[in-house]
């Protein structure tokens, strides 16, 4: 099973890096699988720490894919890394094992601290649509335009029927990015 989360990492200069990442759980460990090249991968290999943020603010997912990575953070409790202020829960990780791969290495991490900050508000179709839209944007270079347009048309239904202001804002950023891609504009 894969959980779509926001990972916060820190570089050797102490700068926070925020990125959407799907995590898995194996042998009681959290597994991170970033494709090369990746700032997240560089940071975790250099500092051996990371925070998994479980957030329902989908603007952070859409924002990270559209050049908006400056989200409010606060310090983690047991490691020298930031966590998202808007997370419903977070998990502080320490790297214990690296499975090397030229395309997509796997980083096995143990949990050193976990905290819950808010309750699960329930499923929302527009939030799921934004996450799917963000994944589409992360793959624009590999997908034909017809597939992107077909998926967008379906996801738009959930946006129209169930979005609040934050979801509409996030969706707008994704559409803007896709329209720029259609027009041949590089990010
Ligand atoms: C919901 C979601 C899940 C993602 N999961 C992964 C992942 O597991 N591995 C990965 O390399 N990129 C994943 N991406 C794409 C990265 O967030 C994006 O490519 C990012 O730029 C990675 O580069 P970075 O580590 O330099 O920030 C995901 C994107 C979204 C929207």
PDB file of C-alpha atoms and ligand atoms in Angstrom:
ATOM      1  CA  UNK A   1       0.000   0.000   0.000  1.00  0.00           C
ATOM      2  CA  UNK A   2       1.229   3.485  -0.796  1.00  0.00           C
ATOM      3  CA  UNK A   3       0.336   6.591   1.241  1.00  0.00           C
ATOM      4  CA  UNK A   4       0.607   9.967  -0.468  1.00  0.00           C
ATOM      5  CA  UNK A   5       2.329  12.310   1.958  1.00  0.00           C
ATOM      6  CA  UNK A   6       4.460  15.431   2.122  1.00  0.00           C
ATOM      7  CA  UNK A   7       8.062  14.784   3.052  1.00  0.00           C
ATOM      8  CA  UNK A   8      10.118  17.492   4.724  1.00  0.00           C
ATOM      9  CA  UNK A   9      13.883  17.129   4.598  1.00  0.00           C
ATOM     10  CA  UNK A  10      16.807  19.403   5.346  1.00  0.00           C
ATOM     11  CA  UNK A  11      19.985  20.031   3.363  1.00  0.00           C
ATOM     12  CA  UNK A  12      23.472  20.359   4.857  1.00  0.00           C
ATOM     13  CA  UNK A  13      23.039  24.149   5.010  1.00  0.00           C
ATOM     14  CA  UNK A  14      19.913  23.684   7.155  1.00  0.00           C
ATOM     15  CA  UNK A  15      17.404  24.655   4.427  1.00  0.00           C
ATOM     16  CA  UNK A  16      14.039  22.880   4.513  1.00  0.00           C
ATOM     17  CA  UNK A  17      12.865  21.040   1.386  1.00  0.00           C
ATOM     18  CA  UNK A  18       9.162  20.174   0.944  1.00  0.00           C
ATOM     19  CA  UNK A  19       8.054  17.532  -1.561  1.00  0.00           C
ATOM     20  CA  UNK A  20       5.099  15.188  -2.168  1.00  0.00           C
ATOM     21  CA  UNK A  21       6.203  11.569  -1.840  1.00  0.00           C
ATOM     22  CA  UNK A  22       4.421   8.228  -1.748  1.00  0.00           C
ATOM     23  CA  UNK A  23       5.585   6.136   1.218  1.00  0.00           C
ATOM     24  CA  UNK A  24       5.284   2.404   1.947  1.00  0.00           C
ATOM     25  CA  UNK A  25       5.678   0.392   5.098  1.00  0.00           C
ATOM     26  CA  UNK A  26       7.821  -2.758   5.155  1.00  0.00           C
ATOM     27  CA  UNK A  27       9.232  -4.764   8.082  1.00  0.00           C
ATOM     28  CA  UNK A  28       8.028  -2.051  10.479  1.00  0.00           C
ATOM     29  CA  UNK A  29      10.076   0.559   8.576  1.00  0.00           C
ATOM     30  CA  UNK A  30       8.976   3.481   6.384  1.00  0.00           C
ATOM     31  CA  UNK A  31      10.238   3.154   2.811  1.00  0.00           C
ATOM     32  CA  UNK A  32      10.939   6.267   0.690  1.00  0.00           C
ATOM     33  CA  UNK A  33      11.472   5.729  -3.071  1.00  0.00           C
ATOM     34  CA  UNK A  34      12.585   8.941  -4.809  1.00  0.00           C
ATOM     35  CA  UNK A  35      13.426   8.833  -8.530  1.00  0.00           C
ATOM     36  CA  UNK A  36      16.869  10.220  -9.379  1.00  0.00           C
ATOM     37  CA  UNK A  37      17.684  13.095  -9.555  1.00  0.00           C
ATOM     38  CA  UNK A  38      16.024  14.238  -6.352  1.00  0.00           C
ATOM     39  CA  UNK A  39      16.729  16.914  -3.770  1.00  0.00           C
ATOM     40  CA  UNK A  40      14.899  14.732  -1.261  1.00  0.00           C
ATOM     41  CA  UNK A  41      17.249  11.826  -1.992  1.00  0.00           C
ATOM     42  CA  UNK A  42      20.347  14.047  -1.675  1.00  0.00           C
ATOM     43  CA  UNK A  43      19.109  15.464   1.627  1.00  0.00           C
ATOM     44  CA  UNK A  44      18.191  12.130   3.231  1.00  0.00           C
ATOM     45  CA  UNK A  45      21.522  10.573   2.183  1.00  0.00           C
ATOM     46  CA  UNK A  46      23.410  13.593   3.572  1.00  0.00           C
ATOM     47  CA  UNK A  47      21.548  14.119   6.856  1.00  0.00           C
ATOM     48  CA  UNK A  48      19.959  10.665   7.417  1.00  0.00           C
ATOM     49  CA  UNK A  49      16.704  12.267   8.672  1.00  0.00           C
ATOM     50  CA  UNK A  50      13.272  13.183   7.269  1.00  0.00           C
ATOM     51  CA  UNK A  51       9.720  13.929   8.414  1.00  0.00           C
ATOM     52  CA  UNK A  52       6.604  12.361   6.914  1.00  0.00           C
ATOM     53  CA  UNK A  53       3.699  14.852   7.101  1.00  0.00           C
ATOM     54  CA  UNK A  54       0.160  13.545   6.868  1.00  0.00           C
ATOM     55  CA  UNK A  55      -1.770  16.559   5.642  1.00  0.00           C
ATOM     56  CA  UNK A  56      -5.160  17.133   4.050  1.00  0.00           C
ATOM     57  CA  UNK A  57      -4.125  20.581   2.766  1.00  0.00           C
ATOM     58  CA  UNK A  58      -3.870  19.659  -0.904  1.00  0.00           C
ATOM     59  CA  UNK A  59      -2.459  23.091  -1.777  1.00  0.00           C
ATOM     60  CA  UNK A  60       0.884  21.760  -0.493  1.00  0.00           C
ATOM     61  CA  UNK A  61       0.777  18.904  -3.061  1.00  0.00           C
ATOM     62  CA  UNK A  62      -0.284  21.126  -5.969  1.00  0.00           C
ATOM     63  CA  UNK A  63       2.000  23.935  -4.781  1.00  0.00           C
ATOM     64  CA  UNK A  64       5.130  21.768  -4.726  1.00  0.00           C
ATOM     65  CA  UNK A  65       4.523  20.806  -8.368  1.00  0.00           C
ATOM     66  CA  UNK A  66       3.910  24.406  -9.469  1.00  0.00           C
ATOM     67  CA  UNK A  67       6.779  26.270  -7.798  1.00  0.00           C
ATOM     68  CA  UNK A  68       5.070  27.061  -4.482  1.00  0.00           C
ATOM     69  CA  UNK A  69       7.162  25.303  -1.845  1.00  0.00           C
ATOM     70  CA  UNK A  70       7.150  27.937   0.879  1.00  0.00           C
ATOM     71  CA  UNK A  71       4.683  26.547   3.435  1.00  0.00           C
ATOM     72  CA  UNK A  72       4.617  27.267   7.188  1.00  0.00           C
ATOM     73  CA  UNK A  73       6.778  24.792   9.126  1.00  0.00           C
ATOM     74  CA  UNK A  74       7.790  24.278  12.737  1.00  0.00           C
ATOM     75  CA  UNK A  75      10.610  22.264  14.335  1.00  0.00           C
ATOM     76  CA  UNK A  76      10.316  18.485  14.697  1.00  0.00           C
ATOM     77  CA  UNK A  77      10.611  17.159  18.251  1.00  0.00           C
ATOM     78  CA  UNK A  78      13.476  14.623  18.176  1.00  0.00           C
ATOM     79  CA  UNK A  79      15.377  15.375  14.948  1.00  0.00           C
ATOM     80  CA  UNK A  80      16.862  18.525  13.432  1.00  0.00           C
ATOM     81  CA  UNK A  81      14.305  18.868  10.659  1.00  0.00           C
ATOM     82  CA  UNK A  82      11.134  20.899  10.127  1.00  0.00           C
ATOM     83  CA  UNK A  83       7.602  19.562   9.912  1.00  0.00           C
ATOM     84  CA  UNK A  84       4.607  21.105   8.157  1.00  0.00           C
ATOM     85  CA  UNK A  85       2.607  23.293  10.530  1.00  0.00           C
ATOM     86  CA  UNK A  86      -0.600  22.139   8.805  1.00  0.00           C
ATOM     87  CA  UNK A  87      -0.089  18.389   9.268  1.00  0.00           C
ATOM     88  CA  UNK A  88      -2.770  16.270  10.933  1.00  0.00           C
ATOM     89  CA  UNK A  89       0.024  13.997  12.133  1.00  0.00           C
ATOM     90  CA  UNK A  90       3.739  13.630  11.526  1.00  0.00           C
ATOM     91  CA  UNK A  91       6.382  10.926  11.777  1.00  0.00           C
ATOM     92  CA  UNK A  92      10.057  11.670  12.416  1.00  0.00           C
ATOM     93  CA  UNK A  93      12.453   9.313  10.627  1.00  0.00           C
ATOM     94  CA  UNK A  94      16.063   8.207  10.761  1.00  0.00           C
ATOM     95  CA  UNK A  95      17.648   6.427   7.771  1.00  0.00           C
ATOM     96  CA  UNK A  96      18.784   2.893   8.624  1.00  0.00           C
ATOM     97  CA  UNK A  97      19.301   1.161   5.263  1.00  0.00           C
ATOM     98  CA  UNK A  98      19.705   2.089   1.586  1.00  0.00           C
ATOM     99  CA  UNK A  99      18.766  -0.258  -1.240  1.00  0.00           C
ATOM    100  CA  UNK A 100      20.780   1.182  -4.129  1.00  0.00           C
ATOM    101  CA  UNK A 101      19.257   1.543  -7.574  1.00  0.00           C
ATOM    102  CA  UNK A 102      20.309   3.681 -10.537  1.00  0.00           C
ATOM    103  CA  UNK A 103      16.726   4.808 -11.202  1.00  0.00           C
ATOM    104  CA  UNK A 104      14.902   4.665  -7.892  1.00  0.00           C
ATOM    105  CA  UNK A 105      16.814   3.789  -4.698  1.00  0.00           C
ATOM    106  CA  UNK A 106      14.821   2.702  -1.647  1.00  0.00           C
ATOM    107  CA  UNK A 107      15.482   4.348   1.689  1.00  0.00           C
ATOM    108  CA  UNK A 108      14.433   2.348   4.761  1.00  0.00           C
ATOM    109  CA  UNK A 109      13.818   4.509   7.820  1.00  0.00           C
ATOM    110  CA  UNK A 110      12.915   3.853  11.441  1.00  0.00           C
ATOM    111  CA  UNK A 111      10.438   6.004  13.357  1.00  0.00           C
ATOM    112  CA  UNK A 112      11.985   7.969  16.212  1.00  0.00           C
ATOM    113  CA  UNK A 113       8.876  10.006  17.075  1.00  0.00           C
ATOM    114  CA  UNK A 114       5.240  10.284  16.021  1.00  0.00           C
ATOM    115  CA  UNK A 115       2.576  12.843  16.911  1.00  0.00           C
ATOM    116  CA  UNK A 116      -1.066  13.516  16.079  1.00  0.00           C
ATOM    117  CA  UNK A 117      -2.199  17.147  15.763  1.00  0.00           C
ATOM    118  CA  UNK A 118      -5.707  16.966  14.347  1.00  0.00           C
ATOM    119  CA  UNK A 119      -8.524  14.606  13.461  1.00  0.00           C
ATOM    120  CA  UNK A 120      -9.325  13.073  10.067  1.00  0.00           C
ATOM    121  CA  UNK A 121     -12.116  15.234   8.585  1.00  0.00           C
ATOM    122  CA  UNK A 122     -13.420  12.535   6.210  1.00  0.00           C
ATOM    123  CA  UNK A 123     -12.882  11.866   2.509  1.00  0.00           C
ATOM    124  CA  UNK A 124     -13.399  14.640  -0.015  1.00  0.00           C
ATOM    125  CA  UNK A 125     -13.495  13.915  -3.750  1.00  0.00           C
ATOM    126  CA  UNK A 126     -12.041  17.286  -4.735  1.00  0.00           C
ATOM    127  CA  UNK A 127      -9.012  16.685  -2.477  1.00  0.00           C
ATOM    128  CA  UNK A 128      -8.452  13.303  -4.112  1.00  0.00           C
ATOM    129  CA  UNK A 129      -8.829  14.972  -7.530  1.00  0.00           C
ATOM    130  CA  UNK A 130      -6.149  17.546  -6.665  1.00  0.00           C
ATOM    131  CA  UNK A 131      -3.752  14.773  -5.578  1.00  0.00           C
ATOM    132  CA  UNK A 132      -4.423  12.925  -8.867  1.00  0.00           C
ATOM    133  CA  UNK A 133      -3.986  16.176 -10.789  1.00  0.00           C
ATOM    134  CA  UNK A 134      -0.659  16.811  -9.037  1.00  0.00           C
ATOM    135  CA  UNK A 135       0.525  13.339 -10.049  1.00  0.00           C
ATOM    136  CA  UNK A 136      -0.491  14.120 -13.655  1.00  0.00           C
ATOM    137  CA  UNK A 137       1.543  17.341 -13.516  1.00  0.00           C
ATOM    138  CA  UNK A 138       4.582  15.424 -12.188  1.00  0.00           C
ATOM    139  CA  UNK A 139       4.337  13.193 -15.303  1.00  0.00           C
ATOM    140  CA  UNK A 140       3.539  15.781 -17.993  1.00  0.00           C
ATOM    141  CA  UNK A 141       6.796  14.995 -19.819  1.00  0.00           C
ATOM    142  CA  UNK A 142       5.832  11.299 -20.182  1.00  0.00           C
ATOM    143  CA  UNK A 143       2.105  11.460 -20.949  1.00  0.00           C
ATOM    144  CA  UNK A 144       0.297  12.170 -24.253  1.00  0.00           C
ATOM    145  CA  UNK A 145      -1.906  15.295 -24.161  1.00  0.00           C
ATOM    146  CA  UNK A 146      -5.064  13.259 -24.960  1.00  0.00           C
ATOM    147  CA  UNK A 147      -4.610  11.164 -21.791  1.00  0.00           C
ATOM    148  CA  UNK A 148      -4.020  14.268 -19.678  1.00  0.00           C
ATOM    149  CA  UNK A 149      -7.153  15.948 -21.090  1.00  0.00           C
ATOM    150  CA  UNK A 150      -9.321  12.845 -20.581  1.00  0.00           C
ATOM    151  CA  UNK A 151      -8.213  12.506 -16.943  1.00  0.00           C
ATOM    152  CA  UNK A 152      -8.650  16.225 -16.289  1.00  0.00           C
ATOM    153  CA  UNK A 153     -12.215  16.158 -17.620  1.00  0.00           C
ATOM    154  CA  UNK A 154     -13.107  13.370 -15.189  1.00  0.00           C
ATOM    155  CA  UNK A 155     -11.354  14.962 -12.192  1.00  0.00           C
ATOM    156  CA  UNK A 156     -13.053  18.313 -12.962  1.00  0.00           C
ATOM    157  CA  UNK A 157     -16.424  16.747 -12.022  1.00  0.00           C
ATOM    158  CA  UNK A 158     -15.272  16.140  -8.436  1.00  0.00           C
ATOM    159  CA  UNK A 159     -13.833  19.662  -8.273  1.00  0.00           C
ATOM    160  CA  UNK A 160     -17.093  21.232  -9.503  1.00  0.00           C
ATOM    161  CA  UNK A 161     -19.242  19.193  -7.118  1.00  0.00           C
ATOM    162  CA  UNK A 162     -17.201  19.031  -3.901  1.00  0.00           C
ATOM    163  CA  UNK A 163     -14.339  21.580  -3.746  1.00  0.00           C
ATOM    164  CA  UNK A 164     -13.890  24.306  -1.139  1.00  0.00           C
ATOM    165  CA  UNK A 165     -11.762  27.435  -1.709  1.00  0.00           C
ATOM    166  CA  UNK A 166      -8.408  25.721  -0.948  1.00  0.00           C
ATOM    167  CA  UNK A 167      -9.111  22.875  -3.384  1.00  0.00           C
ATOM    168  CA  UNK A 168     -10.231  25.319  -6.093  1.00  0.00           C
ATOM    169  CA  UNK A 169      -7.065  27.358  -5.615  1.00  0.00           C
ATOM    170  CA  UNK A 170      -4.848  24.240  -5.808  1.00  0.00           C
ATOM    171  CA  UNK A 171      -6.733  22.987  -8.900  1.00  0.00           C
ATOM    172  CA  UNK A 172      -6.259  26.380 -10.567  1.00  0.00           C
ATOM    173  CA  UNK A 173      -2.466  26.156 -10.119  1.00  0.00           C
ATOM    174  CA  UNK A 174      -2.442  22.701 -11.733  1.00  0.00           C
ATOM    175  CA  UNK A 175      -4.586  23.797 -14.693  1.00  0.00           C
ATOM    176  CA  UNK A 176      -2.341  26.839 -15.215  1.00  0.00           C
ATOM    177  CA  UNK A 177       0.720  24.546 -15.292  1.00  0.00           C
ATOM    178  CA  UNK A 178      -0.945  22.106 -17.722  1.00  0.00           C
ATOM    179  CA  UNK A 179      -2.058  24.957 -20.006  1.00  0.00           C
ATOM    180  CA  UNK A 180       1.532  26.270 -20.060  1.00  0.00           C
ATOM    181  CA  UNK A 181       2.758  22.777 -20.988  1.00  0.00           C
ATOM    182  CA  UNK A 182       0.150  22.630 -23.767  1.00  0.00           C
ATOM    183  CA  UNK A 183       1.426  25.976 -25.059  1.00  0.00           C
ATOM    184  CA  UNK A 184       5.008  24.661 -24.993  1.00  0.00           C
ATOM    185  CA  UNK A 185       6.133  26.921 -22.119  1.00  0.00           C
ATOM    186  CA  UNK A 186       8.816  25.325 -19.897  1.00  0.00           C
ATOM    187  CA  UNK A 187       8.440  25.814 -16.091  1.00  0.00           C
TER     188      UNK A 187
HETATM  189  C1  LIG B   1       1.042  12.537  -4.679  1.00  0.00           C
HETATM  190  C2  LIG B   1       2.434  12.526  -5.229  1.00  0.00           C
HETATM  191  C3  LIG B   1       3.298  11.473  -4.920  1.00  0.00           C
HETATM  192  C4  LIG B   1       4.599  11.429  -5.407  1.00  0.00           C
HETATM  193  N1  LIG B   1       5.427  10.391  -5.075  1.00  0.00           N
HETATM  194  C5  LIG B   1       6.696  10.372  -5.542  1.00  0.00           C
HETATM  195  C6  LIG B   1       7.577   9.298  -5.203  1.00  0.00           C
HETATM  196  O1  LIG B   1       7.224   8.358  -4.471  1.00  0.00           O
HETATM  197  N2  LIG B   1       8.837   9.337  -5.703  1.00  0.00           N
HETATM  198  C7  LIG B   1       9.269  10.376  -6.503  1.00  0.00           C
HETATM  199  O2  LIG B   1      10.431  10.366  -6.929  1.00  0.00           O
HETATM  200  N3  LIG B   1       8.447  11.377  -6.848  1.00  0.00           N
HETATM  201  C8  LIG B   1       7.188  11.406  -6.387  1.00  0.00           C
HETATM  202  N4  LIG B   1       6.352  12.435  -6.743  1.00  0.00           N
HETATM  203  C9  LIG B   1       6.866  13.520  -7.603  1.00  0.00           C
HETATM  204  C10 LIG B   1       7.759  14.441  -6.771  1.00  0.00           C
HETATM  205  O3  LIG B   1       7.050  15.079  -5.737  1.00  0.00           O
HETATM  206  C11 LIG B   1       8.389  15.517  -7.643  1.00  0.00           C
HETATM  207  O4  LIG B   1       8.863  14.955  -8.829  1.00  0.00           O
HETATM  208  C12 LIG B   1       9.526  16.187  -6.950  1.00  0.00           C
HETATM  209  O5  LIG B   1      10.001  17.211  -7.745  1.00  0.00           O
HETATM  210  C13 LIG B   1      10.678  15.253  -6.571  1.00  0.00           C
HETATM  211  O6  LIG B   1      11.898  15.909  -6.606  1.00  0.00           O
HETATM  212  P1  LIG B   1      12.654  16.456  -5.307  1.00  0.00           P
HETATM  213  O7  LIG B   1      12.993  15.305  -4.402  1.00  0.00           O
HETATM  214  O8  LIG B   1      13.891  17.083  -5.883  1.00  0.00           O
HETATM  215  O9  LIG B   1      11.756  17.458  -4.642  1.00  0.00           O
HETATM  216  C14 LIG B   1       5.051  12.480  -6.259  1.00  0.00           C
HETATM  217  C15 LIG B   1       4.190  13.533  -6.575  1.00  0.00           C
HETATM  218  C16 LIG B   1       2.891  13.564  -6.074  1.00  0.00           C
HETATM  219  C17 LIG B   1       1.987  14.704  -6.432  1.00  0.00           C
END
